[in-house]
mmCIF file of C-alpha atoms in Angstrom:
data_model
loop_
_atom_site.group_PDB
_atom_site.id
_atom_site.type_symbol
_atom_site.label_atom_id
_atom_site.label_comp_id
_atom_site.label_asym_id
_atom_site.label_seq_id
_atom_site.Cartn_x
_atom_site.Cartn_y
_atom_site.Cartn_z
ATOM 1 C CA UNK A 287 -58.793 -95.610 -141.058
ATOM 2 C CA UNK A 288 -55.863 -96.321 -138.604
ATOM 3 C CA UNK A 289 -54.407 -99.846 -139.115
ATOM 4 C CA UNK A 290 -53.490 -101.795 -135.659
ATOM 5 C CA UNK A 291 -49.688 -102.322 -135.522
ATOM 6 C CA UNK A 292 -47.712 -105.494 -134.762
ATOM 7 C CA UNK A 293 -46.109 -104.242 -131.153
ATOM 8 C CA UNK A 294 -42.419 -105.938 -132.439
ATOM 9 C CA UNK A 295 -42.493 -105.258 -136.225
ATOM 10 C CA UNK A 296 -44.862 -102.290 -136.602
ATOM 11 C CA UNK A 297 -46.305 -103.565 -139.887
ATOM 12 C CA UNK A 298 -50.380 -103.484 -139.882
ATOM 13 C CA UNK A 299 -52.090 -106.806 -138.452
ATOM 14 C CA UNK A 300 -54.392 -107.827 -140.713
ATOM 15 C CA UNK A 301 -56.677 -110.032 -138.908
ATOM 16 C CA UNK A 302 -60.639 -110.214 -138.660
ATOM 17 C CA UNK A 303 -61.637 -109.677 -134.698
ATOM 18 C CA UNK A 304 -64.982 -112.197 -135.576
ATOM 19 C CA UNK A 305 -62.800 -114.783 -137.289
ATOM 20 C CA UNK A 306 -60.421 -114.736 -134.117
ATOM 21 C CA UNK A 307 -63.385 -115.197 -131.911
ATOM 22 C CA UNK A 308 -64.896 -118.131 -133.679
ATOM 23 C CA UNK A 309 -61.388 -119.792 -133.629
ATOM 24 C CA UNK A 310 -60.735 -119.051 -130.067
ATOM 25 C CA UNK A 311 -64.377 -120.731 -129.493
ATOM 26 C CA UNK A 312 -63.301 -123.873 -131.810
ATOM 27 C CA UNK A 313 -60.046 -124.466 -129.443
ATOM 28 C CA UNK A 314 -62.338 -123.729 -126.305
ATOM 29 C CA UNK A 315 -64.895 -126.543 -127.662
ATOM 30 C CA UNK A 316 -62.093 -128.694 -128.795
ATOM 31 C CA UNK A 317 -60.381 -128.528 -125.619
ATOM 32 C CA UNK A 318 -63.438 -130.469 -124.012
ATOM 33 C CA UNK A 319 -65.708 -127.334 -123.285
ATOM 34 C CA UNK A 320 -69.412 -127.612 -124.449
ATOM 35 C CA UNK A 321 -70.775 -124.558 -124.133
ATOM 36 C CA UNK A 322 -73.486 -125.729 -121.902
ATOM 37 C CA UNK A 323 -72.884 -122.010 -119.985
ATOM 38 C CA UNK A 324 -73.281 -119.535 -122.428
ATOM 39 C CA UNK A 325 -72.622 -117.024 -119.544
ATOM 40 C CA UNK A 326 -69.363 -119.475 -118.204
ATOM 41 C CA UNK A 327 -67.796 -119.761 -121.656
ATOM 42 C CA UNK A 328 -68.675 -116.082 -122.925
ATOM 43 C CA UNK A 329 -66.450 -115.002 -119.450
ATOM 44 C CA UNK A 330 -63.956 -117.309 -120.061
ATOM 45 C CA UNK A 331 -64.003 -116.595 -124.151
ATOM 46 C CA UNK A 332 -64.109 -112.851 -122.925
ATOM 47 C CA UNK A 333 -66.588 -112.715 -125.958
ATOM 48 C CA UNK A 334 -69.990 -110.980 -125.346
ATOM 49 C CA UNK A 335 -72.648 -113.638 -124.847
ATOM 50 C CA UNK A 336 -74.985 -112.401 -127.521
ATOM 51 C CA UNK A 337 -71.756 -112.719 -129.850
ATOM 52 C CA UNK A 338 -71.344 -116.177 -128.726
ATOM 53 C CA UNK A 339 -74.965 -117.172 -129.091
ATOM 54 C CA UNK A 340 -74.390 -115.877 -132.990
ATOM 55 C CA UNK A 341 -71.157 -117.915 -133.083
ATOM 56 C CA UNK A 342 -72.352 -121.064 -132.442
ATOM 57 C CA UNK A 343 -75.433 -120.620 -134.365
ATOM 58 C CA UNK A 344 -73.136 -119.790 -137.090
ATOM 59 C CA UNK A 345 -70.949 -122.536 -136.856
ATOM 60 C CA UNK A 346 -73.744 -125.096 -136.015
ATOM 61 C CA UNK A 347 -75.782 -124.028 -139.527
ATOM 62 C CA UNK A 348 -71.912 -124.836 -141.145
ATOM 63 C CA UNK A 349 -71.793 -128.153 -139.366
ATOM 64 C CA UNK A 350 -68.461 -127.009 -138.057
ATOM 65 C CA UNK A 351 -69.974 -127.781 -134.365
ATOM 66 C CA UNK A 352 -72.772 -130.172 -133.730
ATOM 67 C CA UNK A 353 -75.195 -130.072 -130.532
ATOM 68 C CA UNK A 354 -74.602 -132.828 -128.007
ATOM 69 C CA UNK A 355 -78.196 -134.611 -127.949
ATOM 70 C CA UNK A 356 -78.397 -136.463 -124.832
ATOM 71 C CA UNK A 357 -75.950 -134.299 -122.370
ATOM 72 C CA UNK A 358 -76.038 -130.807 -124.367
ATOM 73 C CA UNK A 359 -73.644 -128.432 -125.373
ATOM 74 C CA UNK A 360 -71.544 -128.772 -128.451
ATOM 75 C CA UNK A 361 -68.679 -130.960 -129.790
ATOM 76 C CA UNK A 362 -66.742 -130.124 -132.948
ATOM 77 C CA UNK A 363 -68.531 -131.474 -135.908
ATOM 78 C CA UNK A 364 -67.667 -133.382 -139.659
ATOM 79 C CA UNK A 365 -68.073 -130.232 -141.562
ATOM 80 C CA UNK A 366 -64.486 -128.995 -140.517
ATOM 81 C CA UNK A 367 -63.253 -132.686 -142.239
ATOM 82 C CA UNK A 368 -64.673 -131.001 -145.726
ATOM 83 C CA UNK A 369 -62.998 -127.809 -145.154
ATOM 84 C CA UNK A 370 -59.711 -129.191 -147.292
ATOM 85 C CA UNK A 371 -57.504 -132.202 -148.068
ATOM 86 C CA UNK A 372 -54.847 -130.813 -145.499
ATOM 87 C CA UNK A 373 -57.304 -130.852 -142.901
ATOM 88 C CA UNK A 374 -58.711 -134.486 -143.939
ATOM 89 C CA UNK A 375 -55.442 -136.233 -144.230
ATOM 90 C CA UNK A 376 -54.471 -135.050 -140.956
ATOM 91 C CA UNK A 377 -57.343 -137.131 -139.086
ATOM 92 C CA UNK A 378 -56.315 -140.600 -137.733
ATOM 93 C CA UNK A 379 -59.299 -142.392 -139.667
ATOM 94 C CA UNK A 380 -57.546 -141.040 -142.853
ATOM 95 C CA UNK A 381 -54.151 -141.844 -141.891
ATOM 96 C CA UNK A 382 -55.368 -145.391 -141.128
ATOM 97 C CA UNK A 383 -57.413 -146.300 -143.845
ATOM 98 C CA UNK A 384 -55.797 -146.074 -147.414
ATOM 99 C CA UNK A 385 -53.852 -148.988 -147.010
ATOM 100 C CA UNK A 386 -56.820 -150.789 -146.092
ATOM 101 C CA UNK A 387 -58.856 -149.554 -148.544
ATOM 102 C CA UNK A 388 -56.005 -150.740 -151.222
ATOM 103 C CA UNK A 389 -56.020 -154.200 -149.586
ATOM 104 C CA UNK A 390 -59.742 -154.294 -150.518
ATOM 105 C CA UNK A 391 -59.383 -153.552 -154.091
ATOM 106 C CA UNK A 392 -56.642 -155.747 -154.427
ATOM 107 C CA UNK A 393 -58.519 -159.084 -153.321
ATOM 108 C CA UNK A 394 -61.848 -158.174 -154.680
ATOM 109 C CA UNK A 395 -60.441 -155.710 -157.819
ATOM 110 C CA UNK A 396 -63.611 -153.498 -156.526
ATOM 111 C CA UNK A 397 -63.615 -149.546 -155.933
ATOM 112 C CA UNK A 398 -63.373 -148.632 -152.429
ATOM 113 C CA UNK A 399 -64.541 -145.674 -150.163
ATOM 114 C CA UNK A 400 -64.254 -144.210 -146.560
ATOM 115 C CA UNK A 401 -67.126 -142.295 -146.192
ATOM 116 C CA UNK A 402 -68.647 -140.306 -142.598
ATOM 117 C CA UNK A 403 -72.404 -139.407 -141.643
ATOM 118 C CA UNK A 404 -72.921 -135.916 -141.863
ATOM 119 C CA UNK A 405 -76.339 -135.161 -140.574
ATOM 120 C CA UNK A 406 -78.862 -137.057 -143.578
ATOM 121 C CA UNK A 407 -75.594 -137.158 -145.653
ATOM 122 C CA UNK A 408 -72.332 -139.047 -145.880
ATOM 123 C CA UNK A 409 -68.985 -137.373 -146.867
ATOM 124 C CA UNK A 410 -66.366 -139.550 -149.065
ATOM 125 C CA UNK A 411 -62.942 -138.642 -147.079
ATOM 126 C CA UNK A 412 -61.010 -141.264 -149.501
ATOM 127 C CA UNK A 413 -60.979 -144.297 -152.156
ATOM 128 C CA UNK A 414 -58.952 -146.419 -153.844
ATOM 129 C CA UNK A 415 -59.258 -147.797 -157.516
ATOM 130 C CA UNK A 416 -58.628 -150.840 -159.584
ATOM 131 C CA UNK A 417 -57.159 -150.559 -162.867
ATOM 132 C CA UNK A 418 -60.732 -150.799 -164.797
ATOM 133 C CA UNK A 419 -62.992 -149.052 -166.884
ATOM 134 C CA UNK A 420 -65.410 -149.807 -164.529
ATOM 135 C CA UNK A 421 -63.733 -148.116 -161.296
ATOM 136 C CA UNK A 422 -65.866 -145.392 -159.389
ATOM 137 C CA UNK A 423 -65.305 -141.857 -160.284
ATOM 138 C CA UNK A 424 -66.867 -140.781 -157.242
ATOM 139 C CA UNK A 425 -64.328 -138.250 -155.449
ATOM 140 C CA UNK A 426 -63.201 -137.135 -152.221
ATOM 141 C CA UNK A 427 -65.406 -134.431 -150.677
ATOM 142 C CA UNK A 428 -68.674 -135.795 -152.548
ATOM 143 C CA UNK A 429 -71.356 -135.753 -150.713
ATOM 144 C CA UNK A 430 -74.840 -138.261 -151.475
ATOM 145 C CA UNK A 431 -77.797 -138.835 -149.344
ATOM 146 C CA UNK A 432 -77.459 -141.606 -146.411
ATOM 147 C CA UNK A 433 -80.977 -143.143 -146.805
ATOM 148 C CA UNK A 434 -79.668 -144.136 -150.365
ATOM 149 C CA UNK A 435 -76.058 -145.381 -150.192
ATOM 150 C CA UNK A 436 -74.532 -148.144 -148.346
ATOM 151 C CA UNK A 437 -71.903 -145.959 -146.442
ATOM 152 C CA UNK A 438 -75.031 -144.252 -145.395
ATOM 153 C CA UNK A 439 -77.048 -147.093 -144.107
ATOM 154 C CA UNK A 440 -74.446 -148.755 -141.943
ATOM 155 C CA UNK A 441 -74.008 -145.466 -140.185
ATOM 156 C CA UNK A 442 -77.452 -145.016 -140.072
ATOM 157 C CA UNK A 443 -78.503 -148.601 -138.367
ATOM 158 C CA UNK A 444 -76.030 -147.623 -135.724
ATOM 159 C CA UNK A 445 -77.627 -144.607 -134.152
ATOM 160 C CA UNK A 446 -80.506 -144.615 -131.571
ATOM 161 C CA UNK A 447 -83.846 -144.726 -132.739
ATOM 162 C CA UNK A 448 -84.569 -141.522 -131.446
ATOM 163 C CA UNK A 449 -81.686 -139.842 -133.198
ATOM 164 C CA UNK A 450 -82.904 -141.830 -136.611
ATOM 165 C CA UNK A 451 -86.097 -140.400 -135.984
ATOM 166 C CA UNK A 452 -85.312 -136.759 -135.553
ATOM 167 C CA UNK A 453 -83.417 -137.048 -138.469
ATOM 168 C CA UNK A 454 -86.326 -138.223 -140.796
ATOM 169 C CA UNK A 455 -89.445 -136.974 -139.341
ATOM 170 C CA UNK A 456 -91.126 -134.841 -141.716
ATOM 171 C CA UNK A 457 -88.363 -135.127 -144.258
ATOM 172 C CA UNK A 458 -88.312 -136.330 -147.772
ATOM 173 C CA UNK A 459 -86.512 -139.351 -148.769
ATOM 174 C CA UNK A 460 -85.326 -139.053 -152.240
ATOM 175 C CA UNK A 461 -85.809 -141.880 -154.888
ATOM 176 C CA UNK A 462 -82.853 -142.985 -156.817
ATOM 177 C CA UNK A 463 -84.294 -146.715 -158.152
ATOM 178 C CA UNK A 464 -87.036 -148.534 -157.430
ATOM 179 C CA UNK A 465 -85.660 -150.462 -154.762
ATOM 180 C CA UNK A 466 -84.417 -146.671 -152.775
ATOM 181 C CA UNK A 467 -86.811 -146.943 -149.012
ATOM 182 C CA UNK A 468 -88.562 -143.411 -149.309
ATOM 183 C CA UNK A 469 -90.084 -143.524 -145.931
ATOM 184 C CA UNK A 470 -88.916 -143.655 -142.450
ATOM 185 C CA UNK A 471 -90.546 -146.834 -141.822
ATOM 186 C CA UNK A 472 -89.242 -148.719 -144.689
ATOM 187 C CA UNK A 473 -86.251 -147.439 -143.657
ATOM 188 C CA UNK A 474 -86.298 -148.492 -139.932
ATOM 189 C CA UNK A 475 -86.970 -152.012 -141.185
ATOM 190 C CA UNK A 476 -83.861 -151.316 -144.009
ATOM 191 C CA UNK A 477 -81.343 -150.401 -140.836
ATOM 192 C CA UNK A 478 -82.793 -153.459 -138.408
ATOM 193 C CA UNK A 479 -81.818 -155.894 -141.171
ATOM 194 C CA UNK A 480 -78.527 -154.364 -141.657
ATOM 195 C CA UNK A 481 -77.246 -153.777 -138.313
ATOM 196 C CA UNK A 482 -78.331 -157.814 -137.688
ATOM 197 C CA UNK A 483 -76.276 -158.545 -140.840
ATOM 198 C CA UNK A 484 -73.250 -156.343 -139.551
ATOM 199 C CA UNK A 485 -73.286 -155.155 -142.861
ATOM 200 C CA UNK A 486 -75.251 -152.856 -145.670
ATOM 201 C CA UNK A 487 -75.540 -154.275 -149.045
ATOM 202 C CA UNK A 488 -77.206 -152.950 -152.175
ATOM 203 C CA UNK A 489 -78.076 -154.353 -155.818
ATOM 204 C CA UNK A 490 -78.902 -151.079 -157.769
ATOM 205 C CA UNK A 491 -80.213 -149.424 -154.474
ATOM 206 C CA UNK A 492 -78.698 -146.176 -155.393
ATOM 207 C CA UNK A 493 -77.374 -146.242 -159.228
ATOM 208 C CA UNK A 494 -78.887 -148.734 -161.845
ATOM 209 C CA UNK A 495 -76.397 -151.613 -162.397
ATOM 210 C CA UNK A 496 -74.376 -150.752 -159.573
ATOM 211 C CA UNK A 497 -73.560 -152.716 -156.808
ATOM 212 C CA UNK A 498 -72.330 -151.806 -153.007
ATOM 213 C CA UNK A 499 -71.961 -153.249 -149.707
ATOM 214 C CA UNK A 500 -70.650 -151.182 -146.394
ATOM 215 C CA UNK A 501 -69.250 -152.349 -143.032
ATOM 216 C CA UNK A 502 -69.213 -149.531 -140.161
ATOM 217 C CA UNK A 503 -65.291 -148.632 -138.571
ATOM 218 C CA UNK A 504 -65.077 -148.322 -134.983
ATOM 219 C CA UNK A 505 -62.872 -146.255 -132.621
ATOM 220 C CA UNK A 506 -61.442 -147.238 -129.266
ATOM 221 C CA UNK A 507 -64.282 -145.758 -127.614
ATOM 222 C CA UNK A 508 -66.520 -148.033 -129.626
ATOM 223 C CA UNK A 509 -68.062 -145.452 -131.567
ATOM 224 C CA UNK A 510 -69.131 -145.923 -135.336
ATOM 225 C CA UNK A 511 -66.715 -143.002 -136.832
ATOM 226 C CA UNK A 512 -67.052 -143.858 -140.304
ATOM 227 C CA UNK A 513 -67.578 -147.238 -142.815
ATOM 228 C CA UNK A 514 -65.663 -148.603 -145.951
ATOM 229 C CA UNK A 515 -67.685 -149.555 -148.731
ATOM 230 C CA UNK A 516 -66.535 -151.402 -152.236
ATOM 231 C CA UNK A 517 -68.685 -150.956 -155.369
ATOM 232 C CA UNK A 518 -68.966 -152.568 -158.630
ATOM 233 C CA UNK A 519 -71.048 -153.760 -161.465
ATOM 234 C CA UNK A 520 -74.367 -155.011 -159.822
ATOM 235 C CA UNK A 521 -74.036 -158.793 -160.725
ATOM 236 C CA UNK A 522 -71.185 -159.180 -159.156
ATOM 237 C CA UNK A 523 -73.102 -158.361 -156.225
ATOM 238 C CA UNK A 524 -76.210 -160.909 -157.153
ATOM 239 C CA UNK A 525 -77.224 -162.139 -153.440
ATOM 240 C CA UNK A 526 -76.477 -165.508 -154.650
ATOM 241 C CA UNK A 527 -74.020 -165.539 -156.822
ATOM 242 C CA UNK A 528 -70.521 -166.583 -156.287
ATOM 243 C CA UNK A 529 -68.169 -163.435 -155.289
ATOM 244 C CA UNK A 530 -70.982 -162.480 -152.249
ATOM 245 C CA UNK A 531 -69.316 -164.651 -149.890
ATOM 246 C CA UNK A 532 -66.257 -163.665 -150.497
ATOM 247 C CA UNK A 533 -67.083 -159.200 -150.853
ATOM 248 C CA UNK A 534 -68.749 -159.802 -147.584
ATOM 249 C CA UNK A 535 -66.081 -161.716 -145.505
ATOM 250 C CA UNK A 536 -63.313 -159.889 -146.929
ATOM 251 C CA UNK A 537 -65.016 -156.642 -146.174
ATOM 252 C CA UNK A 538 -65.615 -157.445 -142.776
ATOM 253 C CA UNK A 539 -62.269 -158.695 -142.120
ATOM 254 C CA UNK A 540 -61.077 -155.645 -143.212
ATOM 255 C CA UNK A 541 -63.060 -153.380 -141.465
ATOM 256 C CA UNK A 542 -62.635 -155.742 -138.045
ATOM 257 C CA UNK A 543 -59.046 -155.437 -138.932
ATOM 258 C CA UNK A 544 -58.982 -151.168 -139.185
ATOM 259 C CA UNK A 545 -61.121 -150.770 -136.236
ATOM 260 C CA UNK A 546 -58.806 -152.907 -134.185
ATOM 261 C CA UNK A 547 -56.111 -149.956 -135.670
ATOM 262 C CA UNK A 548 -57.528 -147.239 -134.463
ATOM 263 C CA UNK A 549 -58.127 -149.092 -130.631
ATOM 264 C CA UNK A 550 -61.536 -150.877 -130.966
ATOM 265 C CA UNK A 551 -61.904 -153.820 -128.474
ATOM 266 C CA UNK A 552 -65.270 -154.409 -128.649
ATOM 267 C CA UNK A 553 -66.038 -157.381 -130.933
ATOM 268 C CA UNK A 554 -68.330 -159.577 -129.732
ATOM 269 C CA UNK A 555 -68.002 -163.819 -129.915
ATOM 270 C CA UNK A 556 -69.525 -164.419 -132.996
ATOM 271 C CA UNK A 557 -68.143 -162.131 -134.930
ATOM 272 C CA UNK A 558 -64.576 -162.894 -134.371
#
């Protein structure tokens, strides 16, 4: 086999032609172009268009891109936030959040998460700890199901109906306790409450004698990029006992106060 030489140095290039195409696609999509063409972008890609059919069904099945739903195409999707730590603490969400997240667990002494909606999944991008035996052990990268968790819920309650819908629709809905909604419905009437509320909040939901809530973080073009979530022991999250007021304010303040960070505007009356 003749190895393709490096025109200045003459040592072998040792790169992988389908790897540089699916890159070159990535900056095309990134730079704004959805792909809505596939004869356009395989001419401007210089790609041939049954390769770039295979490309972006690759990339689609690896959540790297992610289908536009109302105006088509493709945009880059949350599976290219999993890839590493690198790439995750290079995204603004990231760089804004862990000192908001440490502000949480410093007035409530509660674990706290970042966590994106990837598809019927959320994605834990950070958290912070208190100095406790009872401090989450969850880790960066995990992955649980949205229906479930409160990260999950928030972000849920703030898509379309339709989009909820095509999500769920003939899929199962895992139990976790006894108080987990297992079917779309329940869980349409789970979301209304919590988007009314402005916040998701869960006594054993997910894990027996734990306790979560979740508030939704905003971006400048008002949409719902990701939440932050604190978890504890699940009587400290007792509907009426007496930390709830205070888990729930301070977790909306803080949330109010990142999305303002990263440009958000859009608060209405009442909840400023």
């Amino acid at each position: 086999m003749v190895e393709e030489l490096n025109a200045e140095t003459k040592e072998p290039l040792y790169v992988v032609p389908p790897v540089t195409r699916a890159i070159a696609l990535l900056r095309y999509i990134a730079a704004g172009n959805r792909c809505r063409n596939i004869s356009n972008a395989a001419k401007a890609l210089d790609i041939n268009r049954t390769t770039l059919i295979r490309l972006l069904a690759t990339l689609e099945a690896e959540s790297i891109i992610e289908p536009i739903a109302d105006d088509g195409g493709y945009r880059l999707g949350t599976g290219l936030i999993a890839l590493a730590s690198e790439a995750l603490n290079e995204r603004s969400i990231l760089q804004v959040a862990r000192p908001f997240l440490k502000q949480l667990v410093d007035s409530l002494n509660l674990s706290a998460h970042l966590g994106v909606l990837e598809g019927r999944e959320i994605v834990y991008l950070a958290r912070e700890t208190p100095n406790s035996h009872l401090a989450s052990t969850v880790r960066e990268g995990t992955r649980l199901p949205a229906h479930a968790t409160t990260i999950g819920r928030i972000l849920l309650a703030e898509l379309p109906i339709a989009s909820l819908r095509s999500l769920y629709v003939g899929q199962s809905m895992e139990s976790f306790t006894t108080k987990t909604r297992t079917t779309l419905a329940d869980l349409e009437k789970q979301l209304q409450a919590d988007r009314a509320r402005g916040i998701a909040w869960s006594v054993a939901n997910f894990e027996r004698e734990i306790g979560s809530a979740a508030v939704a973080i905003h971006d400048h073009q008002a949409r719902a990029v990701g939440a932050i979530n604190v978890t504890g022991h699940a009587s400290i999250f007792a509907e009426d006992g007496p930390q709830a007021g205070k888990i729930e304010q301070e977790l909306k303040t803080v949330a109010r106060s990142m999305s303002e960070a990263l440009g958000y505007r859009g608060w209405s009356a009442d909840q400023l």
